[in-house]
Coordinates of C-alpha atoms and ligand atoms in Angstrom, one line a residue:
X763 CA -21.8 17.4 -8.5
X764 CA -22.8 14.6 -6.0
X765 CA -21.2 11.2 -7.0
X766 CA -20.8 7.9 -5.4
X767 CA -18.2 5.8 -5.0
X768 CA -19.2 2.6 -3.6
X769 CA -19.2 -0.4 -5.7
X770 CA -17.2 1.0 -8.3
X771 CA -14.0 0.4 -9.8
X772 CA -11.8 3.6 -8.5
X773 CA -9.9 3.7 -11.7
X774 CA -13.4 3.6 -13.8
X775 CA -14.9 6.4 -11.2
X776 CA -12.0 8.1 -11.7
X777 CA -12.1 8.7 -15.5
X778 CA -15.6 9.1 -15.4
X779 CA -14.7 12.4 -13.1
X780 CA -11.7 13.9 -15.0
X781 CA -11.6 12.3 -18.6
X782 CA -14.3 14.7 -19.9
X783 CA -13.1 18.9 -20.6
X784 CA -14.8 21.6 -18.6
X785 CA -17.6 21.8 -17.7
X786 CA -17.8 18.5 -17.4
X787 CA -14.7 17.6 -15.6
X788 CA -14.8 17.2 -11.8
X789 CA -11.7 17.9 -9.8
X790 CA -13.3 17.9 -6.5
X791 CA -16.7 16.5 -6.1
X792 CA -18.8 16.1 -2.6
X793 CA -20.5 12.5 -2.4
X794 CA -23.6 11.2 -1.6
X795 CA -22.2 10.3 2.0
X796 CA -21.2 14.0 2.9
X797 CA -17.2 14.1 1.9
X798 CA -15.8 15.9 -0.8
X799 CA -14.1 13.7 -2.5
X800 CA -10.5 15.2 -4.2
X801 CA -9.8 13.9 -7.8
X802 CA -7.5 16.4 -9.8
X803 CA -3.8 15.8 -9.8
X804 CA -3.1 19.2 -9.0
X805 CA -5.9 19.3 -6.3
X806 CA -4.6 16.8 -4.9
X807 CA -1.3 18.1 -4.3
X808 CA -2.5 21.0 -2.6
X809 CA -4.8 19.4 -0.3
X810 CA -1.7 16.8 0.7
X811 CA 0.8 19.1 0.9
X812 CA -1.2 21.7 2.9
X813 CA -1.2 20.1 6.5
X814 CA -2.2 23.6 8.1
X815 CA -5.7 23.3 6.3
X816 CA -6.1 19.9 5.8
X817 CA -5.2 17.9 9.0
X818 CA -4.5 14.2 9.1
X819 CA -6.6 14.2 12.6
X820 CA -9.5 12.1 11.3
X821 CA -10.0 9.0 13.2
X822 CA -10.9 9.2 17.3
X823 CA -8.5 6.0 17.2
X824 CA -4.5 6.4 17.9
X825 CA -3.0 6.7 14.3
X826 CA 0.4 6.8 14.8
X827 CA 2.0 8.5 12.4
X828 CA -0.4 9.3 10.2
X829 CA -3.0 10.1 12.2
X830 CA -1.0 13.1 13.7
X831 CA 0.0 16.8 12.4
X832 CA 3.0 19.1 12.6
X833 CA 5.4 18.9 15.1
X834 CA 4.2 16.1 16.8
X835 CA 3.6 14.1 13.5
X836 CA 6.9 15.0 12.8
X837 CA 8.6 13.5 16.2
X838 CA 6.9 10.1 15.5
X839 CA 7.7 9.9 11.6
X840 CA 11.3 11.0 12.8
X841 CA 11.2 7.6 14.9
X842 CA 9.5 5.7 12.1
X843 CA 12.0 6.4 9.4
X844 CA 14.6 5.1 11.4
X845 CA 13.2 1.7 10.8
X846 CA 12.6 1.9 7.0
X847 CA 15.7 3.8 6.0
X848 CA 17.2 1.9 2.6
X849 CA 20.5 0.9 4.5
X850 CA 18.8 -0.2 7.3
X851 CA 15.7 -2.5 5.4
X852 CA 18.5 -3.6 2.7
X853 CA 20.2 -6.0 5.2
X854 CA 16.8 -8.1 4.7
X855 CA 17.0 -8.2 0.8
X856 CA 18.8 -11.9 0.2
X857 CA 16.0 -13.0 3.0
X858 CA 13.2 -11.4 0.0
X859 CA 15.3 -13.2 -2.5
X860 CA 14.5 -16.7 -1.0
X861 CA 11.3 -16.4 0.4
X862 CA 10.5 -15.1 -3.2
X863 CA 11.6 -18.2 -4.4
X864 CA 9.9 -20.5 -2.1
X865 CA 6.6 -18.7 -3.1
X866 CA 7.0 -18.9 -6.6
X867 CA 8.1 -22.8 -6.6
X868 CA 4.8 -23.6 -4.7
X869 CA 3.4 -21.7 -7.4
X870 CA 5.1 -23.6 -9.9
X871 CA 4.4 -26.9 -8.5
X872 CA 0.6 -26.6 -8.0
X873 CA -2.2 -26.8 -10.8
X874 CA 0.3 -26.8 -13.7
X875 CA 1.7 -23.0 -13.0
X876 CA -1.7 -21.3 -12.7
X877 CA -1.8 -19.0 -9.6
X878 CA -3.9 -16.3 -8.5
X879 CA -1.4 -13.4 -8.8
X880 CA -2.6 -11.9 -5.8
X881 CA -3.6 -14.4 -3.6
X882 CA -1.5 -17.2 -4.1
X883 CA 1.8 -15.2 -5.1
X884 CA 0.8 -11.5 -3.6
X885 CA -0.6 -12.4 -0.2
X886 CA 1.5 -15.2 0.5
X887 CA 4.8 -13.2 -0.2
X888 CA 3.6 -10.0 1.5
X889 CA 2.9 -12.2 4.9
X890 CA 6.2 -13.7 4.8
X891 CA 8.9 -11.1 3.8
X892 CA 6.6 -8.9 6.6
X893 CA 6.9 -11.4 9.1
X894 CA 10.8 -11.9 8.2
X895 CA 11.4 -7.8 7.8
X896 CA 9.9 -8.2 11.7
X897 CA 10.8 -11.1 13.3
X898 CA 7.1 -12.6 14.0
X899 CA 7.1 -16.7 14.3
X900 CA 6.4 -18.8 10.8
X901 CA 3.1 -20.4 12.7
X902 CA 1.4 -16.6 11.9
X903 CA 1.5 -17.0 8.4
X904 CA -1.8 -18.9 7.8
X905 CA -3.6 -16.6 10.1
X906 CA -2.2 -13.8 9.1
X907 CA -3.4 -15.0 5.3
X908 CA -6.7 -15.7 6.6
X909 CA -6.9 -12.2 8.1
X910 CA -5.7 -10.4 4.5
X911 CA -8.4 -12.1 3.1
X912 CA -11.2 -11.3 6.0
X913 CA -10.2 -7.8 6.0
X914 CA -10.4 -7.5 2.1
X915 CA -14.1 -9.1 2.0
X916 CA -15.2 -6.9 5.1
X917 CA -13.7 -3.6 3.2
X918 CA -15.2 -4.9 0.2
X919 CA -18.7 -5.4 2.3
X920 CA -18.7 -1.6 3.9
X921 CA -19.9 -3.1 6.8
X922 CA -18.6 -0.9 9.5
X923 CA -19.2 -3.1 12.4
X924 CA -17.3 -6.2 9.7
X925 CA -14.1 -3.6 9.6
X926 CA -13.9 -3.2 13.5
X927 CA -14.0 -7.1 14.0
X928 CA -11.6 -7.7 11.9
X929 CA -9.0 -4.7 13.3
X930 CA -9.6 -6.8 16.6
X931 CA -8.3 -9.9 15.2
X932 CA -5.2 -8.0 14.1
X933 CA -4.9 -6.1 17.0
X934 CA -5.0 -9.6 18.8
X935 CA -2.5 -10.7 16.8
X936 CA 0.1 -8.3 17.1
X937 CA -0.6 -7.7 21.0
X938 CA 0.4 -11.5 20.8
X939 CA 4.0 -10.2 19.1
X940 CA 4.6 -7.6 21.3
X941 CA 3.8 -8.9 25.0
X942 CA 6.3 -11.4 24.9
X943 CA 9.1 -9.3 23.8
X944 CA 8.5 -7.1 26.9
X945 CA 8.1 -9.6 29.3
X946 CA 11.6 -10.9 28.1
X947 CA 13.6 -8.0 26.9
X948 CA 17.0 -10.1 26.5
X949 CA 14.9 -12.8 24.5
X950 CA 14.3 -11.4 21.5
X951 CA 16.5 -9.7 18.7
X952 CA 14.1 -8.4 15.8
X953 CA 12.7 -5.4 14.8
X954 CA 9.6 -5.9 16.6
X955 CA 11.6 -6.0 19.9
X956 CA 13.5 -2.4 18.9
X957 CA 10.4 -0.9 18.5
X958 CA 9.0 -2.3 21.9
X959 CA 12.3 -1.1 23.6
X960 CA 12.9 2.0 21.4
X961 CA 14.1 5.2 23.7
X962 CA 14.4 7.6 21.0
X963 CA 11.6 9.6 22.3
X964 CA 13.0 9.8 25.8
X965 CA 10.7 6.6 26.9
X966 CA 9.9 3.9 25.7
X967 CA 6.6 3.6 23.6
X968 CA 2.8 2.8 25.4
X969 CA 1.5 -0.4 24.7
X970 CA -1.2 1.4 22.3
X971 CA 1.6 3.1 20.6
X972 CA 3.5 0.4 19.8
X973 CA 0.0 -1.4 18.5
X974 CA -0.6 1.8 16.4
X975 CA 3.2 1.2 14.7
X976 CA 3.0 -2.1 14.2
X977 CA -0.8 -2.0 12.7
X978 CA 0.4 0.9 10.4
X979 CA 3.3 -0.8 9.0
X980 CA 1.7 -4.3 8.6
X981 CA -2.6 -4.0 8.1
X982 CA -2.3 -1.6 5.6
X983 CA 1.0 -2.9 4.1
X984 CA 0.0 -6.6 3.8
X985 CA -3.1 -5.4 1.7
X986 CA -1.5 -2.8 -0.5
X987 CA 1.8 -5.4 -1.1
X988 CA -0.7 -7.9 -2.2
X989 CA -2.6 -5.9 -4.3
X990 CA 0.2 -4.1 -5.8
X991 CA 2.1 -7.4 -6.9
X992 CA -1.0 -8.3 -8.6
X993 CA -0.9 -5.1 -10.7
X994 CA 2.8 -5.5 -11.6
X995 CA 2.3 -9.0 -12.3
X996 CA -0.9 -8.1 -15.0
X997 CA 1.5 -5.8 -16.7
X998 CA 4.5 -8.3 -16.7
X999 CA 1.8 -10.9 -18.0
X1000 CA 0.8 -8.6 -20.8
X1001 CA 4.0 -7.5 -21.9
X1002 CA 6.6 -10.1 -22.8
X1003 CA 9.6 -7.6 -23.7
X1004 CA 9.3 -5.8 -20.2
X1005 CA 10.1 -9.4 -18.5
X1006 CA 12.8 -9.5 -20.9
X1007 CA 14.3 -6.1 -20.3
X1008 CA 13.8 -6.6 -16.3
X1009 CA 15.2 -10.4 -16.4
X1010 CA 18.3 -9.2 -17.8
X1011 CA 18.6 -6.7 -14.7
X1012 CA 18.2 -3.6 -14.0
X1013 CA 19.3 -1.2 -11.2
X1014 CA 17.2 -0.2 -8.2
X1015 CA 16.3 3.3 -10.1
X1016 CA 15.2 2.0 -13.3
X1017 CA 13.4 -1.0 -11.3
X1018 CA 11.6 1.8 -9.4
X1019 CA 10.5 3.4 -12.5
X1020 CA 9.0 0.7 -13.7
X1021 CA 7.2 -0.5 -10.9
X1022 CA 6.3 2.9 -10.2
X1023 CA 4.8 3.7 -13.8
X1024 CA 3.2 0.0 -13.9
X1025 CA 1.5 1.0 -10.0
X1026 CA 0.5 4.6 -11.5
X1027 CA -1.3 3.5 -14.0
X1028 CA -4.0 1.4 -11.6
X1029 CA -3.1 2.6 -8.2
X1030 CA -4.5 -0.2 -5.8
X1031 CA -4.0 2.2 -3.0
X1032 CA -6.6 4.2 -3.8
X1033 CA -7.5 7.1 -0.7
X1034 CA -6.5 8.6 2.6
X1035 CA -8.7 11.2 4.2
X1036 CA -8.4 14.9 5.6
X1037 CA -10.3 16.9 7.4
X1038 CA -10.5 21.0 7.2
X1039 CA -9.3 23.3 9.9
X1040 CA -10.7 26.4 8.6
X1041 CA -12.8 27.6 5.7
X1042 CA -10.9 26.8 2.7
X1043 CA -11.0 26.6 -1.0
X1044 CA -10.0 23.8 -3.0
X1045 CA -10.6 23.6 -6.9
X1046 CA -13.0 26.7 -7.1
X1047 CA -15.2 25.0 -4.0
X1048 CA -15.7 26.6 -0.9
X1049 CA -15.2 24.0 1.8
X1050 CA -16.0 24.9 5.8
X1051 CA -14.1 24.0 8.5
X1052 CA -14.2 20.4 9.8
X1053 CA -15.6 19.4 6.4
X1054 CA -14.5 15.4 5.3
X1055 CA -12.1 15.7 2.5
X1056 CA -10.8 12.2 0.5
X1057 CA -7.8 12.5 -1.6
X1058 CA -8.6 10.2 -4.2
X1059 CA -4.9 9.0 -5.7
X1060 CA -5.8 6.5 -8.0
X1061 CA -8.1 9.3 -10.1
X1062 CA -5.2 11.5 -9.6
X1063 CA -2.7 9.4 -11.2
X1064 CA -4.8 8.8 -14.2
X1065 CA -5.3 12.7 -14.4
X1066 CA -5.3 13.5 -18.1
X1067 CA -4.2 17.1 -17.8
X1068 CA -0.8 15.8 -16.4
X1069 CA -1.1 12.7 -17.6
X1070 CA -1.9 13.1 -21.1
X1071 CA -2.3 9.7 -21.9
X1072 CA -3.6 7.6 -18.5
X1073 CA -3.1 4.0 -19.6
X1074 CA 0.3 4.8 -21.6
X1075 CA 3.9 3.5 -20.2
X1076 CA 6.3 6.1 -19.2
X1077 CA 8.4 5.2 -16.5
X1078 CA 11.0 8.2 -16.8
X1079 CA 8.2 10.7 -18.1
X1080 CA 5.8 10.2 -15.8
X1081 CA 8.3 9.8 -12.5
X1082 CA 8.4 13.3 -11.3
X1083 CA 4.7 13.3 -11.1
X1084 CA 3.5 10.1 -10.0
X1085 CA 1.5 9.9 -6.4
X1086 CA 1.4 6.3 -5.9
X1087 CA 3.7 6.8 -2.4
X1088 CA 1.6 10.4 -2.0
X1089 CA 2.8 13.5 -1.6
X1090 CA 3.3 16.2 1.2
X1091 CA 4.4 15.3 4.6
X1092 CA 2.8 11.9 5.2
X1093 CA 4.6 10.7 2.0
X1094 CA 4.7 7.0 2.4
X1095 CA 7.9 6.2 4.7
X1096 CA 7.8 2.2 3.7
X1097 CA 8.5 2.8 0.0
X1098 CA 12.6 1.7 0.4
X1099 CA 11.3 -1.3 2.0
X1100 CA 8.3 -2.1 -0.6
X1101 CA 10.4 -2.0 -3.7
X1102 CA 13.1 -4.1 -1.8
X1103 CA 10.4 -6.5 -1.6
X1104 CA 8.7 -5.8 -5.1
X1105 CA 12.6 -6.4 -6.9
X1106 CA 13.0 -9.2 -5.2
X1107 CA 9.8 -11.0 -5.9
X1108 CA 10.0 -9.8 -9.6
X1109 CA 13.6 -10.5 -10.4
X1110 CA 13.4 -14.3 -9.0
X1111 CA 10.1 -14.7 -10.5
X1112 CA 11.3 -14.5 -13.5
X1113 CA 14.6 -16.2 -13.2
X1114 CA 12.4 -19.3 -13.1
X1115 CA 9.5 -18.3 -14.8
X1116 CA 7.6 -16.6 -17.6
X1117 CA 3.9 -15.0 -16.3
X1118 CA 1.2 -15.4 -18.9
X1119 CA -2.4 -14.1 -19.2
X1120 CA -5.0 -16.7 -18.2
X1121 CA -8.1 -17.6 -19.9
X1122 CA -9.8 -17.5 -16.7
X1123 CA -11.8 -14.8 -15.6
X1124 CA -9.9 -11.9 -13.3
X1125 CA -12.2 -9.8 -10.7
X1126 CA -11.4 -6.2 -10.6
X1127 CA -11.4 -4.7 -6.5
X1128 CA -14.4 -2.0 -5.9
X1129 CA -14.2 0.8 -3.6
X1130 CA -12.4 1.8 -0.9
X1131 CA -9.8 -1.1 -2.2
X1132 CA -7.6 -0.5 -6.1
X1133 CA -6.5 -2.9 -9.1
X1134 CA -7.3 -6.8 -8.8
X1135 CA -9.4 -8.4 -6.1
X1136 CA -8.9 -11.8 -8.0
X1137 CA -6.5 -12.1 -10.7
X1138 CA -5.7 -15.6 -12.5
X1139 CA -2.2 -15.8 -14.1
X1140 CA -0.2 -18.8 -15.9
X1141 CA 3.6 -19.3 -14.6
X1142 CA 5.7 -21.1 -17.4
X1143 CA 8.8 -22.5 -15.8
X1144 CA 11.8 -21.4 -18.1
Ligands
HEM887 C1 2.8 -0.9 -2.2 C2 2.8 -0.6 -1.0 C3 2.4 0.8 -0.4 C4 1.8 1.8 -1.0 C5 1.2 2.0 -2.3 C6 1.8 2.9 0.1 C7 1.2 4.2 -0.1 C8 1.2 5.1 0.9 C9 0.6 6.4 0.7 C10 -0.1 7.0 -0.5 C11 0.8 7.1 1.9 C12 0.3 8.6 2.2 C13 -0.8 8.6 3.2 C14 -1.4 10.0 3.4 O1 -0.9 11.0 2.8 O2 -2.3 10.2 4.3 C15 1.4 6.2 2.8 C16 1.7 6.5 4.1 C17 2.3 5.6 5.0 N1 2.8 4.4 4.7 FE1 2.7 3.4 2.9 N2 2.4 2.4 1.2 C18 2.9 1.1 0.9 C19 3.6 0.3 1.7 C20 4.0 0.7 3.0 C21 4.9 -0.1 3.8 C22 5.6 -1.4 3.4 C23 5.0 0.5 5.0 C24 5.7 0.2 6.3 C25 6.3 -1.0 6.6 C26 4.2 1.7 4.9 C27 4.0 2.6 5.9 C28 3.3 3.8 5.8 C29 3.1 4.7 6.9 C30 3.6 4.5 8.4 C31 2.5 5.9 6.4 C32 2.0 7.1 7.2 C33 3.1 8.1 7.1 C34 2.8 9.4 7.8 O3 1.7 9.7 8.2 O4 3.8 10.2 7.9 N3 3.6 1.8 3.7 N4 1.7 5.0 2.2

């Protein structure tokens, strides 16, 4: 079967591929650019968890980590999750707390309460708990918002030469960051200056390298942040007795249950790619080497044969399954820091507010991007 994923919504694409039975359904599908595109949950685990077959080596750009495979990967990651262990990100949770606040009070203030949930409350709290969690100057905020927004239209446009312009800006940006802190090691104490002066490979890391990190943790984070507040936000709006139940606090586990279960059911980050290193078989399809392989996880999570029922709630049910962080060894290393950030937001938004459907219209994201490009909300102060 040869499908196409441009301009669709991934979760529609998704069902269309794996709601039907056999013969219909369509685990693993090649599309009409040349990839074969990965859609069954149990696929999916395969290819993700089977680095020997399916290497991470896709881009001709330095992807540090998750560009990398085996041993190697493993000796960057190693470095990596020293920054984003939980007891090491948790010292910037009151920081979180505030800056949640601040973002939902200028909510609050303008047009009566009615925000875009991932714009005005999404974007704006991704760019400064990232810039906090990293020590970047305030002044980057508006250019950093400018650049979340550029980078989502030029993804949205599939414009190749639109992406690489706008990877230069960011890449301008952070090279901006990082110059200073090497020029003046004794200047700077942040994160952003560990990284620069970080030994733990037995040198300290290239200039490239350090650009690689730093795009890795922050490009892709700033986007997927965004866009996953605006899911958890639509499924706070639409369902009064979860705010309840989460304003009268809950611990860290059940919190990420919940946000986990809410992200599942429309997984805003919706791919990564592979590519093979020998002929291979994945879902009864005979793949050769070096063939271009997606991992689709938003049509994964929505699987009905492990998720019976794709659009229910079933935070504790669903957990031990769930793929929204991935699977395998490139599982998502930022996830401690994420739901530091997600708790906060959530927990001090409503402390002084209840989040209502609007009656304006919401924009769903097409592909490569998940859940809500645009997505008006109404904030009731409490
Ligand atoms: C809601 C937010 C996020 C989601 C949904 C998410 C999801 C994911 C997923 C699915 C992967 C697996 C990629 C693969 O298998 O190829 C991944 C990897 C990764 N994530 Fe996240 N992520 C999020 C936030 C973050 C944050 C905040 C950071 C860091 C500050 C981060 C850093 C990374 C890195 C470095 C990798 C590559 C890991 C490797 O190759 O070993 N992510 N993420």
């Amino acid at each position: 079967m040869i499908v196409d994923p441009n301009g669709r919504d991934p979760r529609e694409f998704g069902n269309e591929l794996l709601a039907s039975p056999s013969p219909q359904r369509c685990p693993v599908a090649r599309t009409s650019s040349g990839e074969v595109l990965v859609a069954g949950h149990a696929e999916v685990v395969e290819v993700a968890t089977s680095p020997e077959q399916f290497s991470s080596g896709v881009s001709a750009h330095l992807q540090l980590p998750n560009g990398l495979d085996g041993e190697e990967h493993a000796r960057y990651r190693a470095l990596i999750d020293a920054y984003l262990a939980p007891a090491v990100v948790d010292r910037h949770g009151e920081a979180f707390r505030r800056i949640a606040r601040e973002v939902v009070e200028q909510g609050l203030a303008g047009d009566n309460g009615r925000v875009d949930a991932v714009f005005d409350i999404g974007a704006r709290f991704a760019v400064r708990a990232m810039t906090e969690w990293l020590g970047w100057p305030d002044e980057l905020e508006d250019r950093l918002i400018g650049w979340v927004v550029a980078n989502s239209r030029a993804t949205r446009s599939g414009d190749p030469a639109r992406t690489a312009a706008v990877a230069a800006e960011f890449d301008e940006i952070i090279g901006e960051v990082v110059r200073p802190r090497q020029e003046e090691p004794d200047a700077f104490d942040d994160v952003t200056a560990e990284l620069v002066h970080d030994t733990s490979l037995g040198r300290t890391l290239e200039f490239p390298e350090i650009v690689s990190v730093l795009r890795n943790w922050t490009g892709g984070d700033l986007g997927s942040m965004a866009l996953s507040i605006g899911v958890i936000l639509r499924g706070l709006a639409q369902d009064p007795a979860l705010q309840e139940r989460l304003r009268k606090g809950v611990s860290r586990t059940e919190f990420t249950a919940i946000a986990d279960e809410l992200l599942r059911r429309d997984n805003p980050f919706v791919s990564n790619r592979r590519v093979t290193t020998c002929p291979v078989t994945v879902g009864g399809v005979e793949l050769p080497e070096g063939q271009r392989v997606r991992i689709h996880w938003t049509a994964a999570n929505r699987d009905p044969a492990r998720f019976p029922d794709p659009d229910g709630f079933d935070p504790v049910g669903n957990a031990a399954h769930n793929l929204v962080w991935g699977t395998g060894p490139h599982y998502c290393p930022g996830k401690a820091l994420s739901m530091l950030e997600l708790q906060a937001l959530v927990e001090e938004l409503l402390a002084l507010a209840a989040v209502a459907p609007s009656a304006d219209p919401a924009v769903r994201s097409v592909h490569p991007v998940g859940g809500w490009h645009s997505l008006p909300v109404e904030l009731e102060r409490r």
